[in-house]
Amino acid sequence: MEHQHSKYPIGHIIGFLLSLAMTILAAIVALRSGLPKPAIMSIIGVLAFMQAGMQLFMFMHIKESDNSVVQIGNIIYSIIIALTIVLGSVWVMHN
């Protein structure tokens, strides 16, 4: 499969700007909002997952390869394993 490459990487610039915006938004929520700590942590967590997903598609070109379905399946499996480890660890620490 041949890919057309343009000289100006507009997708990378859009991805960079979105990453920068999400990072600044997380900092503002953490430093300037009067929200309770659990709400701040939840917002930062959601922004982190959004940013990670966006970077996978914008910078790692997940959808452009010949086996993109396999790559997406591997990513979903990795997320499930990571969540199981983290949530299991939190559960064990609190019980």
PDB file of N, CA and C in Angstrom:
ATOM      1  N   MET A   1       0.845  -1.175   0.000  1.00  0.00           N
ATOM      2  CA  MET A   1       0.000   0.000   0.000  1.00  0.00           C
ATOM      3  C   MET A   1       0.890   1.238   0.000  1.00  0.00           C
ATOM      4  N   GLU A   2       0.690   2.083  -0.972  1.00  0.00           N
ATOM      5  CA  GLU A   2       1.480   3.305  -1.042  1.00  0.00           C
ATOM      6  C   GLU A   2       0.746   4.438  -0.338  1.00  0.00           C
ATOM      7  N   HIS A   3       1.512   5.239   0.371  1.00  0.00           N
ATOM      8  CA  HIS A   3       0.938   6.375   1.088  1.00  0.00           C
ATOM      9  C   HIS A   3       1.411   7.665   0.439  1.00  0.00           C
ATOM     10  N   GLN A   4       0.513   8.605   0.345  1.00  0.00           N
ATOM     11  CA  GLN A   4       0.868   9.922  -0.153  1.00  0.00           C
ATOM     12  C   GLN A   4       1.345  10.758   1.028  1.00  0.00           C
ATOM     13  N   HIS A   5       2.516  11.322   0.903  1.00  0.00           N
ATOM     14  CA  HIS A   5       3.062  12.166   1.961  1.00  0.00           C
ATOM     15  C   HIS A   5       3.139  13.596   1.445  1.00  0.00           C
ATOM     16  N   SER A   6       2.564  14.512   2.216  1.00  0.00           N
ATOM     17  CA  SER A   6       2.670  15.915   1.841  1.00  0.00           C
ATOM     18  C   SER A   6       3.907  16.508   2.499  1.00  0.00           C
ATOM     19  N   LYS A   7       4.378  17.618   1.958  1.00  0.00           N
ATOM     20  CA  LYS A   7       5.560  18.264   2.524  1.00  0.00           C
ATOM     21  C   LYS A   7       5.264  18.883   3.881  1.00  0.00           C
ATOM     22  N   TYR A   8       4.046  19.349   4.073  1.00  0.00           N
ATOM     23  CA  TYR A   8       3.693  20.037   5.304  1.00  0.00           C
ATOM     24  C   TYR A   8       2.842  19.097   6.162  1.00  0.00           C
ATOM     25  N   PRO A   9       3.335  18.691   7.327  1.00  0.00           N
ATOM     26  CA  PRO A   9       2.612  17.700   8.148  1.00  0.00           C
ATOM     27  C   PRO A   9       1.504  18.339   8.990  1.00  0.00           C
ATOM     28  N   ILE A  10       0.419  18.724   8.348  1.00  0.00           N
ATOM     29  CA  ILE A  10      -0.665  19.417   9.061  1.00  0.00           C
ATOM     30  C   ILE A  10      -1.268  18.539  10.156  1.00  0.00           C
ATOM     31  N   GLY A  11      -1.333  17.219   9.927  1.00  0.00           N
ATOM     32  CA  GLY A  11      -1.870  16.324  10.950  1.00  0.00           C
ATOM     33  C   GLY A  11      -1.037  16.325  12.215  1.00  0.00           C
ATOM     34  N   HIS A  12       0.279  16.383  12.047  1.00  0.00           N
ATOM     35  CA  HIS A  12       1.154  16.423  13.219  1.00  0.00           C
ATOM     36  C   HIS A  12       1.006  17.739  13.980  1.00  0.00           C
ATOM     37  N   ILE A  13       0.821  18.814  13.270  1.00  0.00           N
ATOM     38  CA  ILE A  13       0.660  20.112  13.929  1.00  0.00           C
ATOM     39  C   ILE A  13      -0.669  20.168  14.674  1.00  0.00           C
ATOM     40  N   ILE A  14      -1.731  19.650  14.064  1.00  0.00           N
ATOM     41  CA  ILE A  14      -3.030  19.599  14.742  1.00  0.00           C
ATOM     42  C   ILE A  14      -2.926  18.719  15.988  1.00  0.00           C
ATOM     43  N   GLY A  15      -2.270  17.562  15.866  1.00  0.00           N
ATOM     44  CA  GLY A  15      -2.082  16.685  17.014  1.00  0.00           C
ATOM     45  C   GLY A  15      -1.294  17.344  18.122  1.00  0.00           C
ATOM     46  N   PHE A  16      -0.234  18.062  17.748  1.00  0.00           N
ATOM     47  CA  PHE A  16       0.563  18.770  18.750  1.00  0.00           C
ATOM     48  C   PHE A  16      -0.263  19.833  19.465  1.00  0.00           C
ATOM     49  N   LEU A  17      -1.037  20.594  18.702  1.00  0.00           N
ATOM     50  CA  LEU A  17      -1.857  21.650  19.314  1.00  0.00           C
ATOM     51  C   LEU A  17      -2.935  21.064  20.220  1.00  0.00           C
ATOM     52  N   LEU A  18      -3.544  19.940  19.808  1.00  0.00           N
ATOM     53  CA  LEU A  18      -4.538  19.293  20.666  1.00  0.00           C
ATOM     54  C   LEU A  18      -3.894  18.763  21.947  1.00  0.00           C
ATOM     55  N   SER A  19      -2.712  18.179  21.825  1.00  0.00           N
ATOM     56  CA  SER A  19      -1.996  17.696  23.013  1.00  0.00           C
ATOM     57  C   SER A  19      -1.660  18.842  23.956  1.00  0.00           C
ATOM     58  N   LEU A  20      -1.199  19.932  23.385  1.00  0.00           N
ATOM     59  CA  LEU A  20      -0.873  21.107  24.185  1.00  0.00           C
ATOM     60  C   LEU A  20      -2.116  21.658  24.887  1.00  0.00           C
ATOM     61  N   ALA A  21      -3.235  21.718  24.170  1.00  0.00           N
ATOM     62  CA  ALA A  21      -4.480  22.227  24.753  1.00  0.00           C
ATOM     63  C   ALA A  21      -4.957  21.340  25.903  1.00  0.00           C
ATOM     64  N   MET A  22      -4.878  20.021  25.726  1.00  0.00           N
ATOM     65  CA  MET A  22      -5.319  19.118  26.798  1.00  0.00           C
ATOM     66  C   MET A  22      -4.400  19.194  28.007  1.00  0.00           C
ATOM     67  N   THR A  23      -3.107  19.385  27.785  1.00  0.00           N
ATOM     68  CA  THR A  23      -2.161  19.519  28.892  1.00  0.00           C
ATOM     69  C   THR A  23      -2.421  20.808  29.660  1.00  0.00           C
ATOM     70  N   ILE A  24      -2.635  21.893  28.947  1.00  0.00           N
ATOM     71  CA  ILE A  24      -2.918  23.178  29.604  1.00  0.00           C
ATOM     72  C   ILE A  24      -4.243  23.111  30.347  1.00  0.00           C
ATOM     73  N   LEU A  25      -5.245  22.465  29.751  1.00  0.00           N
ATOM     74  CA  LEU A  25      -6.535  22.325  30.417  1.00  0.00           C
ATOM     75  C   LEU A  25      -6.401  21.524  31.711  1.00  0.00           C
ATOM     76  N   ALA A  26      -5.610  20.452  31.687  1.00  0.00           N
ATOM     77  CA  ALA A  26      -5.388  19.664  32.903  1.00  0.00           C
ATOM     78  C   ALA A  26      -4.687  20.493  33.975  1.00  0.00           C
ATOM     79  N   ALA A  27      -3.722  21.303  33.574  1.00  0.00           N
ATOM     80  CA  ALA A  27      -3.016  22.154  34.537  1.00  0.00           C
ATOM     81  C   ALA A  27      -3.952  23.200  35.132  1.00  0.00           C
ATOM     82  N   ILE A  28      -4.802  23.783  34.308  1.00  0.00           N
ATOM     83  CA  ILE A  28      -5.751  24.782  34.809  1.00  0.00           C
ATOM     84  C   ILE A  28      -6.723  24.149  35.788  1.00  0.00           C
ATOM     85  N   VAL A  29      -7.233  22.967  35.442  1.00  0.00           N
ATOM     86  CA  VAL A  29      -8.166  22.277  36.342  1.00  0.00           C
ATOM     87  C   VAL A  29      -7.475  21.965  37.668  1.00  0.00           C
ATOM     88  N   ALA A  30      -6.225  21.534  37.616  1.00  0.00           N
ATOM     89  CA  ALA A  30      -5.521  21.162  38.841  1.00  0.00           C
ATOM     90  C   ALA A  30      -5.138  22.370  39.680  1.00  0.00           C
ATOM     91  N   LEU A  31      -4.736  23.456  39.041  1.00  0.00           N
ATOM     92  CA  LEU A  31      -4.188  24.586  39.789  1.00  0.00           C
ATOM     93  C   LEU A  31      -5.185  25.704  40.093  1.00  0.00           C
ATOM     94  N   ARG A  32      -6.187  25.871  39.244  1.00  0.00           N
ATOM     95  CA  ARG A  32      -7.057  27.045  39.386  1.00  0.00           C
ATOM     96  C   ARG A  32      -8.502  26.733  39.761  1.00  0.00           C
ATOM     97  N   SER A  33      -8.928  25.484  39.617  1.00  0.00           N
ATOM     98  CA  SER A  33     -10.339  25.197  39.888  1.00  0.00           C
ATOM     99  C   SER A  33     -10.539  24.958  41.375  1.00  0.00           C
ATOM    100  N   GLY A  34     -11.728  25.180  41.816  1.00  0.00           N
ATOM    101  CA  GLY A  34     -12.068  24.938  43.214  1.00  0.00           C
ATOM    102  C   GLY A  34     -12.796  23.612  43.381  1.00  0.00           C
ATOM    103  N   LEU A  35     -12.613  22.718  42.443  1.00  0.00           N
ATOM    104  CA  LEU A  35     -13.292  21.434  42.495  1.00  0.00           C
ATOM    105  C   LEU A  35     -12.678  20.545  43.569  1.00  0.00           C
ATOM    106  N   PRO A  36     -13.453  19.595  44.081  1.00  0.00           N
ATOM    107  CA  PRO A  36     -12.878  18.641  45.041  1.00  0.00           C
ATOM    108  C   PRO A  36     -11.826  17.757  44.369  1.00  0.00           C
ATOM    109  N   LYS A  37     -10.914  17.224  45.176  1.00  0.00           N
ATOM    110  CA  LYS A  37      -9.800  16.434  44.638  1.00  0.00           C
ATOM    111  C   LYS A  37     -10.242  15.238  43.800  1.00  0.00           C
ATOM    112  N   PRO A  38     -11.281  14.482  44.200  1.00  0.00           N
ATOM    113  CA  PRO A  38     -11.693  13.356  43.338  1.00  0.00           C
ATOM    114  C   PRO A  38     -12.162  13.812  41.950  1.00  0.00           C
ATOM    115  N   ALA A  39     -12.821  14.953  41.884  1.00  0.00           N
ATOM    116  CA  ALA A  39     -13.271  15.471  40.586  1.00  0.00           C
ATOM    117  C   ALA A  39     -12.083  15.899  39.735  1.00  0.00           C
ATOM    118  N   ILE A  40     -11.105  16.541  40.368  1.00  0.00           N
ATOM    119  CA  ILE A  40      -9.899  16.956  39.640  1.00  0.00           C
ATOM    120  C   ILE A  40      -9.166  15.741  39.090  1.00  0.00           C
ATOM    121  N   MET A  41      -9.013  14.715  39.909  1.00  0.00           N
ATOM    122  CA  MET A  41      -8.326  13.503  39.463  1.00  0.00           C
ATOM    123  C   MET A  41      -9.083  12.825  38.328  1.00  0.00           C
ATOM    124  N   SER A  42     -10.407  12.823  38.402  1.00  0.00           N
ATOM    125  CA  SER A  42     -11.211  12.212  37.338  1.00  0.00           C
ATOM    126  C   SER A  42     -11.056  12.975  36.034  1.00  0.00           C
ATOM    127  N   ILE A  43     -11.097  14.289  36.100  1.00  0.00           N
ATOM    128  CA  ILE A  43     -10.946  15.111  34.898  1.00  0.00           C
ATOM    129  C   ILE A  43      -9.569  14.918  34.287  1.00  0.00           C
ATOM    130  N   ILE A  44      -8.536  14.915  35.117  1.00  0.00           N
ATOM    131  CA  ILE A  44      -7.176  14.713  34.612  1.00  0.00           C
ATOM    132  C   ILE A  44      -7.038  13.324  33.990  1.00  0.00           C
ATOM    133  N   GLY A  45      -7.637  12.317  34.614  1.00  0.00           N
ATOM    134  CA  GLY A  45      -7.592  10.968  34.062  1.00  0.00           C
ATOM    135  C   GLY A  45      -8.271  10.869  32.705  1.00  0.00           C
ATOM    136  N   VAL A  46      -9.437  11.490  32.577  1.00  0.00           N
ATOM    137  CA  VAL A  46     -10.150  11.486  31.293  1.00  0.00           C
ATOM    138  C   VAL A  46      -9.328  12.213  30.229  1.00  0.00           C
ATOM    139  N   LEU A  47      -8.769  13.361  30.582  1.00  0.00           N
ATOM    140  CA  LEU A  47      -7.935  14.097  29.629  1.00  0.00           C
ATOM    141  C   LEU A  47      -6.696  13.294  29.228  1.00  0.00           C
ATOM    142  N   ALA A  48      -6.121  12.560  30.175  1.00  0.00           N
ATOM    143  CA  ALA A  48      -4.940  11.741  29.873  1.00  0.00           C
ATOM    144  C   ALA A  48      -5.283  10.629  28.886  1.00  0.00           C
ATOM    145  N   PHE A  49      -6.411   9.941  29.091  1.00  0.00           N
ATOM    146  CA  PHE A  49      -6.816   8.888  28.163  1.00  0.00           C
ATOM    147  C   PHE A  49      -7.154   9.458  26.788  1.00  0.00           C
ATOM    148  N   MET A  50      -7.814  10.616  26.772  1.00  0.00           N
ATOM    149  CA  MET A  50      -8.122  11.253  25.483  1.00  0.00           C
ATOM    150  C   MET A  50      -6.836  11.619  24.748  1.00  0.00           C
ATOM    151  N   GLN A  51      -5.884  12.160  25.476  1.00  0.00           N
ATOM    152  CA  GLN A  51      -4.627  12.566  24.852  1.00  0.00           C
ATOM    153  C   GLN A  51      -3.837  11.354  24.362  1.00  0.00           C
ATOM    154  N   ALA A  52      -3.814  10.294  25.138  1.00  0.00           N
ATOM    155  CA  ALA A  52      -3.103   9.085  24.708  1.00  0.00           C
ATOM    156  C   ALA A  52      -3.731   8.505  23.448  1.00  0.00           C
ATOM    157  N   GLY A  53      -5.047   8.437  23.404  1.00  0.00           N
ATOM    158  CA  GLY A  53      -5.729   7.928  22.220  1.00  0.00           C
ATOM    159  C   GLY A  53      -5.497   8.803  21.005  1.00  0.00           C
ATOM    160  N   MET A  54      -5.572  10.092  21.199  1.00  0.00           N
ATOM    161  CA  MET A  54      -5.353  11.018  20.094  1.00  0.00           C
ATOM    162  C   MET A  54      -3.926  10.894  19.560  1.00  0.00           C
ATOM    163  N   GLN A  55      -2.953  10.747  20.444  1.00  0.00           N
ATOM    164  CA  GLN A  55      -1.569  10.615  20.002  1.00  0.00           C
ATOM    165  C   GLN A  55      -1.328   9.303  19.266  1.00  0.00           C
ATOM    166  N   LEU A  56      -2.004   8.240  19.686  1.00  0.00           N
ATOM    167  CA  LEU A  56      -1.869   6.977  18.960  1.00  0.00           C
ATOM    168  C   LEU A  56      -2.338   7.119  17.517  1.00  0.00           C
ATOM    169  N   PHE A  57      -3.426   7.809  17.312  1.00  0.00           N
ATOM    170  CA  PHE A  57      -3.964   7.930  15.961  1.00  0.00           C
ATOM    171  C   PHE A  57      -3.277   9.025  15.147  1.00  0.00           C
ATOM    172  N   MET A  58      -2.847  10.101  15.790  1.00  0.00           N
ATOM    173  CA  MET A  58      -2.235  11.209  15.052  1.00  0.00           C
ATOM    174  C   MET A  58      -0.752  10.980  14.778  1.00  0.00           C
ATOM    175  N   PHE A  59      -0.016  10.432  15.740  1.00  0.00           N
ATOM    176  CA  PHE A  59       1.434  10.321  15.606  1.00  0.00           C
ATOM    177  C   PHE A  59       1.917   8.908  15.293  1.00  0.00           C
ATOM    178  N   MET A  60       1.217   7.896  15.790  1.00  0.00           N
ATOM    179  CA  MET A  60       1.653   6.515  15.574  1.00  0.00           C
ATOM    180  C   MET A  60       1.015   5.900  14.323  1.00  0.00           C
ATOM    181  N   HIS A  61       0.121   6.616  13.671  1.00  0.00           N
ATOM    182  CA  HIS A  61      -0.493   6.200  12.402  1.00  0.00           C
ATOM    183  C   HIS A  61      -1.124   4.809  12.501  1.00  0.00           C
ATOM    184  N   ILE A  62      -1.910   4.617  13.532  1.00  0.00           N
ATOM    185  CA  ILE A  62      -2.528   3.317  13.770  1.00  0.00           C
ATOM    186  C   ILE A  62      -3.422   2.901  12.603  1.00  0.00           C
ATOM    187  N   LYS A  63      -4.161   3.811  12.039  1.00  0.00           N
ATOM    188  CA  LYS A  63      -5.118   3.477  10.976  1.00  0.00           C
ATOM    189  C   LYS A  63      -4.470   3.343   9.599  1.00  0.00           C
ATOM    190  N   GLU A  64      -3.209   3.679   9.448  1.00  0.00           N
ATOM    191  CA  GLU A  64      -2.589   3.701   8.128  1.00  0.00           C
ATOM    192  C   GLU A  64      -1.902   2.400   7.745  1.00  0.00           C
ATOM    193  N   SER A  65      -1.722   1.482   8.672  1.00  0.00           N
ATOM    194  CA  SER A  65      -0.991   0.268   8.336  1.00  0.00           C
ATOM    195  C   SER A  65      -1.928  -0.781   7.743  1.00  0.00           C
ATOM    196  N   ASP A  66      -1.335  -1.832   7.191  1.00  0.00           N
ATOM    197  CA  ASP A  66      -2.118  -2.890   6.573  1.00  0.00           C
ATOM    198  C   ASP A  66      -2.893  -3.714   7.598  1.00  0.00           C
ATOM    199  N   ASN A  67      -2.381  -3.822   8.808  1.00  0.00           N
ATOM    200  CA  ASN A  67      -3.046  -4.611   9.845  1.00  0.00           C
ATOM    201  C   ASN A  67      -3.547  -3.716  10.977  1.00  0.00           C
ATOM    202  N   SER A  68      -4.266  -2.672  10.640  1.00  0.00           N
ATOM    203  CA  SER A  68      -4.725  -1.721  11.653  1.00  0.00           C
ATOM    204  C   SER A  68      -5.736  -2.348  12.606  1.00  0.00           C
ATOM    205  N   VAL A  69      -6.519  -3.313  12.136  1.00  0.00           N
ATOM    206  CA  VAL A  69      -7.492  -3.968  13.017  1.00  0.00           C
ATOM    207  C   VAL A  69      -6.755  -4.736  14.112  1.00  0.00           C
ATOM    208  N   VAL A  70      -5.675  -5.392  13.755  1.00  0.00           N
ATOM    209  CA  VAL A  70      -4.881  -6.123  14.742  1.00  0.00           C
ATOM    210  C   VAL A  70      -4.248  -5.152  15.737  1.00  0.00           C
ATOM    211  N   GLN A  71      -3.744  -4.032  15.248  1.00  0.00           N
ATOM    212  CA  GLN A  71      -3.126  -3.046  16.142  1.00  0.00           C
ATOM    213  C   GLN A  71      -4.148  -2.475  17.114  1.00  0.00           C
ATOM    214  N   ILE A  72      -5.335  -2.156  16.629  1.00  0.00           N
ATOM    215  CA  ILE A  72      -6.371  -1.617  17.513  1.00  0.00           C
ATOM    216  C   ILE A  72      -6.785  -2.668  18.536  1.00  0.00           C
ATOM    217  N   GLY A  73      -6.891  -3.918  18.118  1.00  0.00           N
ATOM    218  CA  GLY A  73      -7.192  -4.998  19.062  1.00  0.00           C
ATOM    219  C   GLY A  73      -6.122  -5.127  20.133  1.00  0.00           C
ATOM    220  N   ASN A  74      -4.867  -5.022  19.741  1.00  0.00           N
ATOM    221  CA  ASN A  74      -3.765  -5.078  20.711  1.00  0.00           C
ATOM    222  C   ASN A  74      -3.817  -3.913  21.686  1.00  0.00           C
ATOM    223  N   ILE A  75      -4.165  -2.741  21.197  1.00  0.00           N
ATOM    224  CA  ILE A  75      -4.267  -1.571  22.069  1.00  0.00           C
ATOM    225  C   ILE A  75      -5.399  -1.753  23.069  1.00  0.00           C
ATOM    226  N   ILE A  76      -6.546  -2.227  22.608  1.00  0.00           N
ATOM    227  CA  ILE A  76      -7.683  -2.453  23.511  1.00  0.00           C
ATOM    228  C   ILE A  76      -7.320  -3.490  24.572  1.00  0.00           C
ATOM    229  N   TYR A  77      -6.660  -4.570  24.155  1.00  0.00           N
ATOM    230  CA  TYR A  77      -6.227  -5.600  25.102  1.00  0.00           C
ATOM    231  C   TYR A  77      -5.246  -5.018  26.127  1.00  0.00           C
ATOM    232  N   SER A  78      -4.316  -4.188  25.674  1.00  0.00           N
ATOM    233  CA  SER A  78      -3.348  -3.560  26.583  1.00  0.00           C
ATOM    234  C   SER A  78      -4.037  -2.650  27.590  1.00  0.00           C
ATOM    235  N   ILE A  79      -5.041  -1.915  27.136  1.00  0.00           N
ATOM    236  CA  ILE A  79      -5.790  -1.035  28.049  1.00  0.00           C
ATOM    237  C   ILE A  79      -6.520  -1.858  29.094  1.00  0.00           C
ATOM    238  N   ILE A  80      -7.129  -2.970  28.676  1.00  0.00           N
ATOM    239  CA  ILE A  80      -7.839  -3.830  29.629  1.00  0.00           C
ATOM    240  C   ILE A  80      -6.871  -4.387  30.662  1.00  0.00           C
ATOM    241  N   ILE A  81      -5.705  -4.846  30.228  1.00  0.00           N
ATOM    242  CA  ILE A  81      -4.714  -5.382  31.164  1.00  0.00           C
ATOM    243  C   ILE A  81      -4.233  -4.288  32.124  1.00  0.00           C
ATOM    244  N   ALA A  82      -3.941  -3.101  31.590  1.00  0.00           N
ATOM    245  CA  ALA A  82      -3.467  -2.003  32.442  1.00  0.00           C
ATOM    246  C   ALA A  82      -4.525  -1.605  33.471  1.00  0.00           C
ATOM    247  N   LEU A  83      -5.777  -1.494  33.036  1.00  0.00           N
ATOM    248  CA  LEU A  83      -6.852  -1.142  33.972  1.00  0.00           C
ATOM    249  C   LEU A  83      -7.040  -2.221  35.028  1.00  0.00           C
ATOM    250  N   THR A  84      -6.930  -3.495  34.633  1.00  0.00           N
ATOM    251  CA  THR A  84      -7.055  -4.588  35.591  1.00  0.00           C
ATOM    252  C   THR A  84      -5.957  -4.505  36.646  1.00  0.00           C
ATOM    253  N   ILE A  85      -4.745  -4.233  36.231  1.00  0.00           N
ATOM    254  CA  ILE A  85      -3.628  -4.141  37.173  1.00  0.00           C
ATOM    255  C   ILE A  85      -3.808  -2.950  38.111  1.00  0.00           C
ATOM    256  N   VAL A  86      -4.129  -1.789  37.546  1.00  0.00           N
ATOM    257  CA  VAL A  86      -4.258  -0.579  38.372  1.00  0.00           C
ATOM    258  C   VAL A  86      -5.449  -0.690  39.315  1.00  0.00           C
ATOM    259  N   LEU A  87      -6.615  -1.053  38.777  1.00  0.00           N
ATOM    260  CA  LEU A  87      -7.807  -1.138  39.635  1.00  0.00           C
ATOM    261  C   LEU A  87      -7.678  -2.272  40.650  1.00  0.00           C
ATOM    262  N   GLY A  88      -7.058  -3.379  40.272  1.00  0.00           N
ATOM    263  CA  GLY A  88      -6.822  -4.454  41.226  1.00  0.00           C
ATOM    264  C   GLY A  88      -5.882  -4.031  42.336  1.00  0.00           C
ATOM    265  N   SER A  89      -4.859  -3.290  41.998  1.00  0.00           N
ATOM    266  CA  SER A  89      -3.925  -2.795  43.015  1.00  0.00           C
ATOM    267  C   SER A  89      -4.610  -1.835  43.976  1.00  0.00           C
ATOM    268  N   VAL A  90      -5.431  -0.938  43.445  1.00  0.00           N
ATOM    269  CA  VAL A  90      -6.172   0.003  44.315  1.00  0.00           C
ATOM    270  C   VAL A  90      -7.130  -0.759  45.203  1.00  0.00           C
ATOM    271  N   TRP A  91      -7.806  -1.762  44.658  1.00  0.00           N
ATOM    272  CA  TRP A  91      -8.749  -2.559  45.441  1.00  0.00           C
ATOM    273  C   TRP A  91      -8.035  -3.276  46.567  1.00  0.00           C
ATOM    274  N   VAL A  92      -6.869  -3.872  46.286  1.00  0.00           N
ATOM    275  CA  VAL A  92      -6.116  -4.585  47.311  1.00  0.00           C
ATOM    276  C   VAL A  92      -5.617  -3.621  48.393  1.00  0.00           C
ATOM    277  N   MET A  93      -5.177  -2.433  48.001  1.00  0.00           N
ATOM    278  CA  MET A  93      -4.671  -1.455  48.976  1.00  0.00           C
ATOM    279  C   MET A  93      -5.774  -0.953  49.900  1.00  0.00           C
ATOM    280  N   HIS A  94      -7.011  -0.910  49.432  1.00  0.00           N
ATOM    281  CA  HIS A  94      -8.100  -0.373  50.250  1.00  0.00           C
ATOM    282  C   HIS A  94      -8.816  -1.448  51.049  1.00  0.00           C
ATOM    283  N   ASN A  95      -8.518  -2.703  50.800  1.00  0.00           N
ATOM    284  CA  ASN A  95      -9.195  -3.783  51.543  1.00  0.00           C
ATOM    285  C   ASN A  95      -8.256  -4.531  52.417  1.00  0.00           C
TER     286      ASN A  95
END
